[in-house]
Tab-separated table of C-alpha atoms in Angstrom:
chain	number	residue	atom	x	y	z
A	6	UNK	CA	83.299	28.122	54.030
A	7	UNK	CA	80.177	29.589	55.366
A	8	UNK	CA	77.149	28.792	53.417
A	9	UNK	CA	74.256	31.368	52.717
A	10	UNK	CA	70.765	30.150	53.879
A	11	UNK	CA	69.585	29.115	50.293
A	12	UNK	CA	72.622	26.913	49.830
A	13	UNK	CA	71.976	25.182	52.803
A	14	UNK	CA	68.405	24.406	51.420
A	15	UNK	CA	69.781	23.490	48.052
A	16	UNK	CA	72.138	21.442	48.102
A	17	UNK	CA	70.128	18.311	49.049
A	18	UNK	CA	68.098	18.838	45.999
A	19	UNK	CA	71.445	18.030	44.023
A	20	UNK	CA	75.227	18.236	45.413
A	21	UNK	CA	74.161	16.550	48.026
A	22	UNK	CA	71.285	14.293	47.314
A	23	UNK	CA	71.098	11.550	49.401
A	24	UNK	CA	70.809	8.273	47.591
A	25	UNK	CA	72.513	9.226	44.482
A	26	UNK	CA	74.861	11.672	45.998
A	27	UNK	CA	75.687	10.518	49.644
A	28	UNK	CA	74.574	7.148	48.800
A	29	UNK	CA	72.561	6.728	52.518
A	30	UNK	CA	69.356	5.354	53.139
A	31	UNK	CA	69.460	2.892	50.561
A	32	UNK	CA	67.406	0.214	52.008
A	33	UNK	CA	63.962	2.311	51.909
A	34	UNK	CA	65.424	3.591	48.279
A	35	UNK	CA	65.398	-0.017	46.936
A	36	UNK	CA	62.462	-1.351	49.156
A	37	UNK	CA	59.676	1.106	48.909
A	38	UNK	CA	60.105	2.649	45.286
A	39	UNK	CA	58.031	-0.153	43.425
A	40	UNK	CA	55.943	2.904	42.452
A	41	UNK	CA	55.430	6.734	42.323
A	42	UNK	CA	53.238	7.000	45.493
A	43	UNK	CA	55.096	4.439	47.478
A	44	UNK	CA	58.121	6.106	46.581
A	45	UNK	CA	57.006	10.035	47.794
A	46	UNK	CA	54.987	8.536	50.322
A	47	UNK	CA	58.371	7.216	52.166
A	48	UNK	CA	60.163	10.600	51.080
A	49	UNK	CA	57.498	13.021	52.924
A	50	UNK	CA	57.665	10.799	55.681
A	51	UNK	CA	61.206	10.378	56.071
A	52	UNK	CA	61.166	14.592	55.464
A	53	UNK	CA	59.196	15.215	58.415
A	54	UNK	CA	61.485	13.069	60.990
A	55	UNK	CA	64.601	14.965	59.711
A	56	UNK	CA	63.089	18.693	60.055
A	57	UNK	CA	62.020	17.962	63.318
A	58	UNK	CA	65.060	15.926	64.804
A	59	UNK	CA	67.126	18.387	63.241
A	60	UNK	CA	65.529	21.223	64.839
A	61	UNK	CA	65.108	19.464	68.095
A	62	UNK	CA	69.100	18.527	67.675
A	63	UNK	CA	69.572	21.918	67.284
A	64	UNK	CA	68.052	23.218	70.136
A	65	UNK	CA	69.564	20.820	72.244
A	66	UNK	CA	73.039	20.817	71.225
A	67	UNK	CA	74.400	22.672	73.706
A	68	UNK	CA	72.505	20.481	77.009
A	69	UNK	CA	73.366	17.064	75.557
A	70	UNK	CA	76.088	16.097	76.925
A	71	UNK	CA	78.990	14.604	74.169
A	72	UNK	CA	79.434	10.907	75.674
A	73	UNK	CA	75.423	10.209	75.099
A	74	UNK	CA	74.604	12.184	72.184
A	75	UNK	CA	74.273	9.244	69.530
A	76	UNK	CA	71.908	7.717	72.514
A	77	UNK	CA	69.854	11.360	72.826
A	78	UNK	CA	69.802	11.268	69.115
A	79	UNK	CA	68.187	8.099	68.851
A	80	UNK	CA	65.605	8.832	71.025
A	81	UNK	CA	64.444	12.423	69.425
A	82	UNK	CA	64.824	10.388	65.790
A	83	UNK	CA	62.333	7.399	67.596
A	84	UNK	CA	60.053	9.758	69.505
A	85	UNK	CA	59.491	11.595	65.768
A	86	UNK	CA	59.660	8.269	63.556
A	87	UNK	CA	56.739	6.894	65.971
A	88	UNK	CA	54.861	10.147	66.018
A	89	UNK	CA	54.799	9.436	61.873
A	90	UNK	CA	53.831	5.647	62.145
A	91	UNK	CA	50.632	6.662	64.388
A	92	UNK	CA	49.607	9.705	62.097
A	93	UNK	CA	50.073	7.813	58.915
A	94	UNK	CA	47.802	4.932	60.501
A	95	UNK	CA	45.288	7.162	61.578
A	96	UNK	CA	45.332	9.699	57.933
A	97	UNK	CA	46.970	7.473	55.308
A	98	UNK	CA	46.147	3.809	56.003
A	99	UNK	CA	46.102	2.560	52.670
A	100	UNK	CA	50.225	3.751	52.429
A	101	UNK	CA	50.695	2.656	55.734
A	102	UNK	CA	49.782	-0.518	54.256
A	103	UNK	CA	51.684	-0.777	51.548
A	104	UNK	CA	55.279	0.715	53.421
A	105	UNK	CA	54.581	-1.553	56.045
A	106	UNK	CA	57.772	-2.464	58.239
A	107	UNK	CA	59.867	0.510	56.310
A	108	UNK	CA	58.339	3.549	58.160
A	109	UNK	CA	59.530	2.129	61.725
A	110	UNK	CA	62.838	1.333	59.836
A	111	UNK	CA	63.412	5.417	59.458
A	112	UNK	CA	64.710	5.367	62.852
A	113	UNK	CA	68.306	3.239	61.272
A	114	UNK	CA	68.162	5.549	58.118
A	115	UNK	CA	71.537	6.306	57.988
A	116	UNK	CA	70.366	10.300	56.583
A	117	UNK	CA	68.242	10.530	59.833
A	118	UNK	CA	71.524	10.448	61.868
A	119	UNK	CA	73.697	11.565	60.211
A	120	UNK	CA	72.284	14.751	59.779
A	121	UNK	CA	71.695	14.986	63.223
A	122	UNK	CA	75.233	13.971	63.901
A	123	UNK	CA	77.157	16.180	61.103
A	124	UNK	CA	75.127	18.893	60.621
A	125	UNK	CA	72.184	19.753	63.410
A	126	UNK	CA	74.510	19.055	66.044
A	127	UNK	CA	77.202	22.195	65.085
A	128	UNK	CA	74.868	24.828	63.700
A	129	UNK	CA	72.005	26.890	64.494
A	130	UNK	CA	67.808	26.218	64.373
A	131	UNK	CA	67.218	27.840	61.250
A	132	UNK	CA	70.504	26.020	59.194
A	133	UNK	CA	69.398	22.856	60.812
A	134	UNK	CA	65.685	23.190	59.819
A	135	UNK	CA	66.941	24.092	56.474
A	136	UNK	CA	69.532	21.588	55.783
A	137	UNK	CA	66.439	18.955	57.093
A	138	UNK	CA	64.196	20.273	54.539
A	139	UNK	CA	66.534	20.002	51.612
A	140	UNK	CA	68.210	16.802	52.113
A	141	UNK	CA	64.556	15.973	52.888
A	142	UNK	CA	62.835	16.988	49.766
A	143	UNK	CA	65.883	15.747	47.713
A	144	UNK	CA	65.145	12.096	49.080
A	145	UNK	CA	61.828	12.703	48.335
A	146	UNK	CA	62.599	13.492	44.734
A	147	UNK	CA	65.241	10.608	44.514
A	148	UNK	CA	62.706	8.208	45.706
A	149	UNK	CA	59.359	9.571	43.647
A	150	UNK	CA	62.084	9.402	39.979
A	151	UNK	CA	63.378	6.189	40.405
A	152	UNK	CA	59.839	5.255	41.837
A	153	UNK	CA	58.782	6.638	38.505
A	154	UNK	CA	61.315	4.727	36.664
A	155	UNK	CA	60.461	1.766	37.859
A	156	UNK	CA	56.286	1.919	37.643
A	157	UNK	CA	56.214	3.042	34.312
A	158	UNK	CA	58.524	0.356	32.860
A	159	UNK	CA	57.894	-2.161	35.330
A	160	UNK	CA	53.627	-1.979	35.638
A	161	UNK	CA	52.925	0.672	32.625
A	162	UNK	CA	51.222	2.921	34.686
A	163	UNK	CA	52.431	6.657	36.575
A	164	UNK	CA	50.531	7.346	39.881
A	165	UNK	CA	47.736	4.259	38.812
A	166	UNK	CA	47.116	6.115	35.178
A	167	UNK	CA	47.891	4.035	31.984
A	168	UNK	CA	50.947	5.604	29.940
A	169	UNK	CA	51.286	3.268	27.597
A	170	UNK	CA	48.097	1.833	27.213
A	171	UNK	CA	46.233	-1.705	27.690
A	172	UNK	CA	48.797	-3.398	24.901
A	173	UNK	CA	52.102	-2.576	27.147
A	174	UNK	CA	53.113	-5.750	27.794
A	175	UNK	CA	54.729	-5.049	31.893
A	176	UNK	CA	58.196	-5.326	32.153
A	177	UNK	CA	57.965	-6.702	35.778
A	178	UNK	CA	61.704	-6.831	36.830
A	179	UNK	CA	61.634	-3.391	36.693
A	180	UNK	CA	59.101	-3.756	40.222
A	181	UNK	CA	61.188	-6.787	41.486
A	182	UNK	CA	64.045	-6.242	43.698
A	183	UNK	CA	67.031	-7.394	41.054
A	184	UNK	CA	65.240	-4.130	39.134
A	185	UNK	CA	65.449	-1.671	42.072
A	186	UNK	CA	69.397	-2.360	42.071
A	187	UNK	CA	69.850	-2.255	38.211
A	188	UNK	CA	67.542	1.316	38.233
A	189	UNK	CA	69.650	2.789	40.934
A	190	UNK	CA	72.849	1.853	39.236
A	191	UNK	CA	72.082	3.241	36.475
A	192	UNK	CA	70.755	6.417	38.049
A	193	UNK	CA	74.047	7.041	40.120
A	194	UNK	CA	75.504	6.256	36.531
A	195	UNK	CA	73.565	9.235	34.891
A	196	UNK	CA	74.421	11.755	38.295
A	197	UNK	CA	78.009	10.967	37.648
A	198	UNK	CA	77.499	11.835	34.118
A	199	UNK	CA	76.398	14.876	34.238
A	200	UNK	CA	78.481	16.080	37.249
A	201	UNK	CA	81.854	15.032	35.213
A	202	UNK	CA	80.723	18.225	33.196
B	11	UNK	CA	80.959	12.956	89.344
B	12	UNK	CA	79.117	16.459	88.015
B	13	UNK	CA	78.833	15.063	84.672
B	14	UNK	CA	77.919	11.884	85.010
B	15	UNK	CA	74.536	13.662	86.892
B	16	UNK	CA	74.560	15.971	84.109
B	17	UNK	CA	74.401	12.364	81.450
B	18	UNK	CA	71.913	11.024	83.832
B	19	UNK	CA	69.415	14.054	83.819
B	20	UNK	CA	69.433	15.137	80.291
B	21	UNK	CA	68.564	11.335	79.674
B	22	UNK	CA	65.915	11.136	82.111
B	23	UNK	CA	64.032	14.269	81.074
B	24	UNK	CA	64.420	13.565	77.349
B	25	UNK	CA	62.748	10.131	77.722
B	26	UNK	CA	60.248	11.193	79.791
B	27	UNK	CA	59.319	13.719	78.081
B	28	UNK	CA	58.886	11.869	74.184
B	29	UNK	CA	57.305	9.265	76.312
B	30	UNK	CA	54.505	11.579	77.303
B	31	UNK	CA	54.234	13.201	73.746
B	32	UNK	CA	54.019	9.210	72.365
B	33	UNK	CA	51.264	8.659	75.000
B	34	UNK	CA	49.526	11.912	74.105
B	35	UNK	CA	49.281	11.215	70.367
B	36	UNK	CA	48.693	7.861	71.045
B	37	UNK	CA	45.658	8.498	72.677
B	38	UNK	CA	44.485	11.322	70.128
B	39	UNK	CA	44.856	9.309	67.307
B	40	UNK	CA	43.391	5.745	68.884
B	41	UNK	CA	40.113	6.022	67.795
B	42	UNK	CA	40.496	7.423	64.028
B	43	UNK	CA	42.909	4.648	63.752
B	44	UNK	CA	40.560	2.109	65.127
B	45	UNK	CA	38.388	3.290	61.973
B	46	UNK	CA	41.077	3.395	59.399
B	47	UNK	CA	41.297	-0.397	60.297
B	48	UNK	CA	37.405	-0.801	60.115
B	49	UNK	CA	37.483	1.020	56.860
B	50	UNK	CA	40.111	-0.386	55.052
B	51	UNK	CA	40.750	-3.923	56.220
B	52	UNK	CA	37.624	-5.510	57.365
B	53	UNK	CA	35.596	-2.908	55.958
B	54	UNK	CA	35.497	-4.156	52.395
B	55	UNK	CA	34.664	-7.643	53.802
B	56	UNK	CA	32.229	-6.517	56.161
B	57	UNK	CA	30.354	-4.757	52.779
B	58	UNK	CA	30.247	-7.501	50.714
B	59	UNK	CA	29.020	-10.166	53.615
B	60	UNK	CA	26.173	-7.394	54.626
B	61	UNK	CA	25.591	-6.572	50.660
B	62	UNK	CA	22.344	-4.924	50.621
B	63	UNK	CA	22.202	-3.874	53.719
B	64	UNK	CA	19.563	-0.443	55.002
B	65	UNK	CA	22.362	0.678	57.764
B	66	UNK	CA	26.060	0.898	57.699
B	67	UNK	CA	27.140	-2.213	59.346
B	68	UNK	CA	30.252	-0.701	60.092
B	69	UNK	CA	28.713	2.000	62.184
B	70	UNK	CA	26.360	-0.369	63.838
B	71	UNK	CA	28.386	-2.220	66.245
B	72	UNK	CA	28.961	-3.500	69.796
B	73	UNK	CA	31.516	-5.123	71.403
B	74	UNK	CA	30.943	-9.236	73.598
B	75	UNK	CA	33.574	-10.075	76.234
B	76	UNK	CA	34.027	-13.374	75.208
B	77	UNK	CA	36.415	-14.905	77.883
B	78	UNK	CA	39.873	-13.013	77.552
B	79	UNK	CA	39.114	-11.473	74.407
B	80	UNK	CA	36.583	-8.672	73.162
B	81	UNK	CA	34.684	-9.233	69.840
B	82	UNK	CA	33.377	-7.287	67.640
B	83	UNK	CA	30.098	-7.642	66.225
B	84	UNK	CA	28.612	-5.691	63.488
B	85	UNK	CA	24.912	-5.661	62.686
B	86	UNK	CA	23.736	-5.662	59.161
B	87	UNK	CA	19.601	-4.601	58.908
B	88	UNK	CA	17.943	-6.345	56.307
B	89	UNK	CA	14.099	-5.458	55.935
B	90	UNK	CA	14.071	-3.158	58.440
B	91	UNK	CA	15.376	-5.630	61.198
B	92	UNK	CA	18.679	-6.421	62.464
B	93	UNK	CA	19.135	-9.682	61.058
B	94	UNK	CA	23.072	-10.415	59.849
B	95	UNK	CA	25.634	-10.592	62.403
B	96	UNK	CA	29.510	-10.565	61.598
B	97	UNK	CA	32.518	-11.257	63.300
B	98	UNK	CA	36.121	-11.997	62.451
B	99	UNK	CA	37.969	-15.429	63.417
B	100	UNK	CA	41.048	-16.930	62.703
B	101	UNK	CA	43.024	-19.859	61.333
B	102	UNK	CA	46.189	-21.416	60.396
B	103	UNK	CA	46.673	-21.117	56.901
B	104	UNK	CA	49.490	-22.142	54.916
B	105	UNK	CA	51.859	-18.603	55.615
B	106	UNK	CA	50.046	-17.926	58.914
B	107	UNK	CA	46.837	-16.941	60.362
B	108	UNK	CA	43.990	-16.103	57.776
B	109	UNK	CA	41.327	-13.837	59.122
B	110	UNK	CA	38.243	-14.536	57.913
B	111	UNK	CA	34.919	-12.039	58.708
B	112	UNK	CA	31.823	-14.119	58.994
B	113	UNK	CA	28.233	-13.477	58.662
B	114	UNK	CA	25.650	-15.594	60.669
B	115	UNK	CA	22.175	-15.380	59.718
B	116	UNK	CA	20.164	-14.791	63.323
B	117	UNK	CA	16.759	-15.801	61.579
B	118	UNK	CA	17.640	-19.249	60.714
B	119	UNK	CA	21.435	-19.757	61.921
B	120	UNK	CA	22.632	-19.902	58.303
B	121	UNK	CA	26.174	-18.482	57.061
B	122	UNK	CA	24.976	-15.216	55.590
B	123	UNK	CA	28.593	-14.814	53.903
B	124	UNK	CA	32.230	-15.227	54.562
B	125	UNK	CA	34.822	-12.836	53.174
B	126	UNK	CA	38.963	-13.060	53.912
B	127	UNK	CA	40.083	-9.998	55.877
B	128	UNK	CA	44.055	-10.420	56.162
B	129	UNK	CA	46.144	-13.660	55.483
B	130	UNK	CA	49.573	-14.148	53.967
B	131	UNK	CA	49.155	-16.845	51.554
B	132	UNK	CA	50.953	-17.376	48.295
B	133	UNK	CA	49.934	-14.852	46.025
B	134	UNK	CA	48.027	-16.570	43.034
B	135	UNK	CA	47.088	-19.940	45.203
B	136	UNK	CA	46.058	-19.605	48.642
B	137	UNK	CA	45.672	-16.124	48.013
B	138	UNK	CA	42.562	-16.436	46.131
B	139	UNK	CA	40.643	-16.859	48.705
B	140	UNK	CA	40.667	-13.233	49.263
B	141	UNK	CA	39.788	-12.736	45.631
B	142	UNK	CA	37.675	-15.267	44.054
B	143	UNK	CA	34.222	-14.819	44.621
B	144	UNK	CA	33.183	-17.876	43.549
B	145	UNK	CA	35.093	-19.681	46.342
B	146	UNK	CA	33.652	-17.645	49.464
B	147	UNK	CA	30.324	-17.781	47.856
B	148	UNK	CA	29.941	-21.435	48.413
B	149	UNK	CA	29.547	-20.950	52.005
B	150	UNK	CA	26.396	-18.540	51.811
B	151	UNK	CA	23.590	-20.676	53.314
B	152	UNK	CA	25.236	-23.465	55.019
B	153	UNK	CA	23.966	-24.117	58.420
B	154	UNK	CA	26.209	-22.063	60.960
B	155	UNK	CA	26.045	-24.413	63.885
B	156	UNK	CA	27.591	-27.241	62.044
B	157	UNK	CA	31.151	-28.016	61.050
B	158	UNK	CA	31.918	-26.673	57.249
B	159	UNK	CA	34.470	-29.036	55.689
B	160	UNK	CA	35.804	-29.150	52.243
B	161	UNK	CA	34.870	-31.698	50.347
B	162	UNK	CA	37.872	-34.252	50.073
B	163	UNK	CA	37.369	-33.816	54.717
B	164	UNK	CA	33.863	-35.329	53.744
B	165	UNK	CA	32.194	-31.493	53.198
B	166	UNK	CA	30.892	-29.587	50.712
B	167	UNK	CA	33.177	-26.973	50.041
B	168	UNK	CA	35.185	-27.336	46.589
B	169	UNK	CA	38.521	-25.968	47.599
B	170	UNK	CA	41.165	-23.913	45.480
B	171	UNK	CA	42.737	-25.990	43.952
B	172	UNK	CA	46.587	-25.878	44.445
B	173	UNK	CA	45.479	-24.262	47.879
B	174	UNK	CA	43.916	-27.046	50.522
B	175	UNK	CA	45.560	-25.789	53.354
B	176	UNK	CA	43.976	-22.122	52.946
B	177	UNK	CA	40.631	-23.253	51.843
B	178	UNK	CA	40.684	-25.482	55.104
B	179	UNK	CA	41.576	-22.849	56.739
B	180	UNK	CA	38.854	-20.445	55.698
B	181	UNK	CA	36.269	-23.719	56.560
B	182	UNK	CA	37.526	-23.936	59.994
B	183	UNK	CA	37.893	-20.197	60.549
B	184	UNK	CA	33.666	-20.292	59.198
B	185	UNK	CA	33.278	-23.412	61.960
B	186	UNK	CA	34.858	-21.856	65.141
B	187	UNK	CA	32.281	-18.814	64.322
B	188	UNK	CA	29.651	-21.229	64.565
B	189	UNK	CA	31.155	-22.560	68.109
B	190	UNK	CA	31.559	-19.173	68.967
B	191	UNK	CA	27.884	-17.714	68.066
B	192	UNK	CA	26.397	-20.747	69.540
B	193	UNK	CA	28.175	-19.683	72.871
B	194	UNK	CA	27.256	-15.787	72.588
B	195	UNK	CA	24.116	-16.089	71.115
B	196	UNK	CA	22.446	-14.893	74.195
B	197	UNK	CA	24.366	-12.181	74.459
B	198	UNK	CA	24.102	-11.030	70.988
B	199	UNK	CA	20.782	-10.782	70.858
B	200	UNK	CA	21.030	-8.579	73.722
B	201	UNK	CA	22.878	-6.582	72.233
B	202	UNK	CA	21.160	-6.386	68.538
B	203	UNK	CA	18.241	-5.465	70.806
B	204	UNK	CA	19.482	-1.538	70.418
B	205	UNK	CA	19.597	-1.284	66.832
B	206	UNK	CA	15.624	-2.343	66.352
């Protein structure tokens, strides 16, 4: 049952990867990954509010009391998803820009919580940190791939640079939302693919 | 009746304290973010309004209580005098308020230059105001103190076409900075007076 320390890391990169895997937080997934940057941009954020309110969590499991720990939750998740609003206006305005309404919205990621709730909430610091880090990075890679996906179908380019050069013709429902739902379909379809084997 | 405190203390000291470590970074991070704004969303405007400029008109500037609200102004030196002021006004557009950064002239109370700072207008119509040069450009030289109209309004500023509404709305965004100059223009020469 008990997990070592690296499988606690790894398994958000794959068993347990959130959009494809646990299928949670999809509303930044479809929203935000119009491109490559957009798309990591999101995942680092969302990364740093689940290390930290997982390790804060942690540390408090044993004070908060049981009756108002979604409540106690909420506010460590807030305090941590407004900490990343103001540093990403004051470092990375141009993203802040461009994620707009979706960085506040990490607070009702559904990942956020429920990590807090299923995971940071029962074990120690350095599992929580841990588990935060994985699940965070494999958002991060969820979002930057299907962010990929989409921008190099969708506007020909990967991170601004031309892949296909100037005669690509853009396949722009690839960046529209219908797009972001057909991509992610058919990325779950691929996971469950290869995890039949 | 022991728990219940216990619920009502752990609360207490949890929101207090992320309260205090909101209002900490807050404060830490005001002014960098004041000049992420500056940089990125009314920089670019300011730039191509003070085009040519020997300072950084971005750098150079003071603030006029005007009423309830503060403004802005930035300086532009041209010739080795302060001569371009800017500010940024609003008006209704066609999806809501379009800012508009304008330039005033302080040698002969022309328009130096208007530029669109933030709307939300349709991309590809109203939007152009933001992008076409060739619109905005129209307004360089008109008297500041007078109303600017678009032409079908009786003026003489050939609106987007497919987009009235906007270009109307950059016209009377370019007029109320003419009210307003005309009603600080003591006060901003004062203040110009420090970047001689």
């Amino acid at each position: 049952m008990a997990k070592s320390l690296a499988q606690e890391f790894t398994k958000g990169l794959w068993e347990e990867i959130p959009p494809f895997r646990l299928v949670l937080g999809l509303c930044p997934t479809l929203a935000v990954t119009k491109s490559v940057e957009n798309g990591i941009g999101m995942g680092v954020a969302t990364t740093f509010v689940l290390v930290f309110s997982n390790i804060l969590v942690s540390a408090l499991r044993k004070v908060i009391p049981s009756k108002v720990r979604i409540a106690a939750f909420i506010i460590i998740i807030a305090t941590f998803v407004t900490v990343v609003e103001l540093l990403m206006q004051a470092f990375t305005y141009p993203l802040f820009l461009k994620l707009g309404i979706f960085i506040p919205l990490i607070v009702v990621n559904c990942i956020v919580l429920g990590r807090a709730e299923a995971f940071a909430s029962k074990n120690n610091i350095i599992r929580s940190t841990l588990d935060g880090l994985g699940i965070g990075i494999g958002f991060t890679l969820a979002l930057g791939s299907l962010g990929a996906v989409r921008e190099v179908f969708g506007n020909g380019t990967f991170l601004g640079m031309s892949v296909f050069g100037p005669h690509y013709e853009p396949f722009t429902f690839m960046v529209e939302a219908p797009g972001a739902f057909m991509c992610l379909g058919l990325m779950l379809c691929i996971m469950n693919l290869i995890g039949k084997k | 009746m022991n728990e219940m405190a216990k619920m009502v203390v752990v609360m207490t000291v949890l929101t207090v304290v992320s309260g205090g470590l909101l209002a900490a970074i807050r404060n830490g991070t005001l002014e960098r973010i004041e000049n992420q704004q500056l940089q990125f969303v009314k920089g670019p405007a300011i730039k191509e309004i003070m085009k040519g400029a020997s300072n950084d008109p971005i750098k150079d500037r003071f603030k006029i209580k005007d009423g309830e609200v503060e403004r802005s102004i930035f300086v532009g030196k041209f010739n080795g005098k302060p001569e371009v002021v800017a500010f940024e006004t609003f008006a209704k557009g066609f999806g809501g308020p379009v800012g508009v950064m304008v330039g005033i002239n302080l040698t002969n109370d022309t328009l130096a230059g208007v530029a669109v700072t933030t709307h939300s207008e349709t991309p590809g119509m109203g939007a152009r105001a933001k992008t076409d040069p060739t619109f905005v450009a129209q307004f360089k030289g008109k008297p500041a103190l007078k109303p600017i109209k678009v032409t079908k309004d009786g003026g003489q500023i050939t609106a987007l076409s497919g987009a009235t509404i906007t270009s109307r709305a950059v016209c009377l965004a370019a007029t109320k900075a003419g009210e307003i100059f005309k009603r600080l223009k003591p006060e901003i020469e004062k203040g110009i007076q420090k970047f001689n």
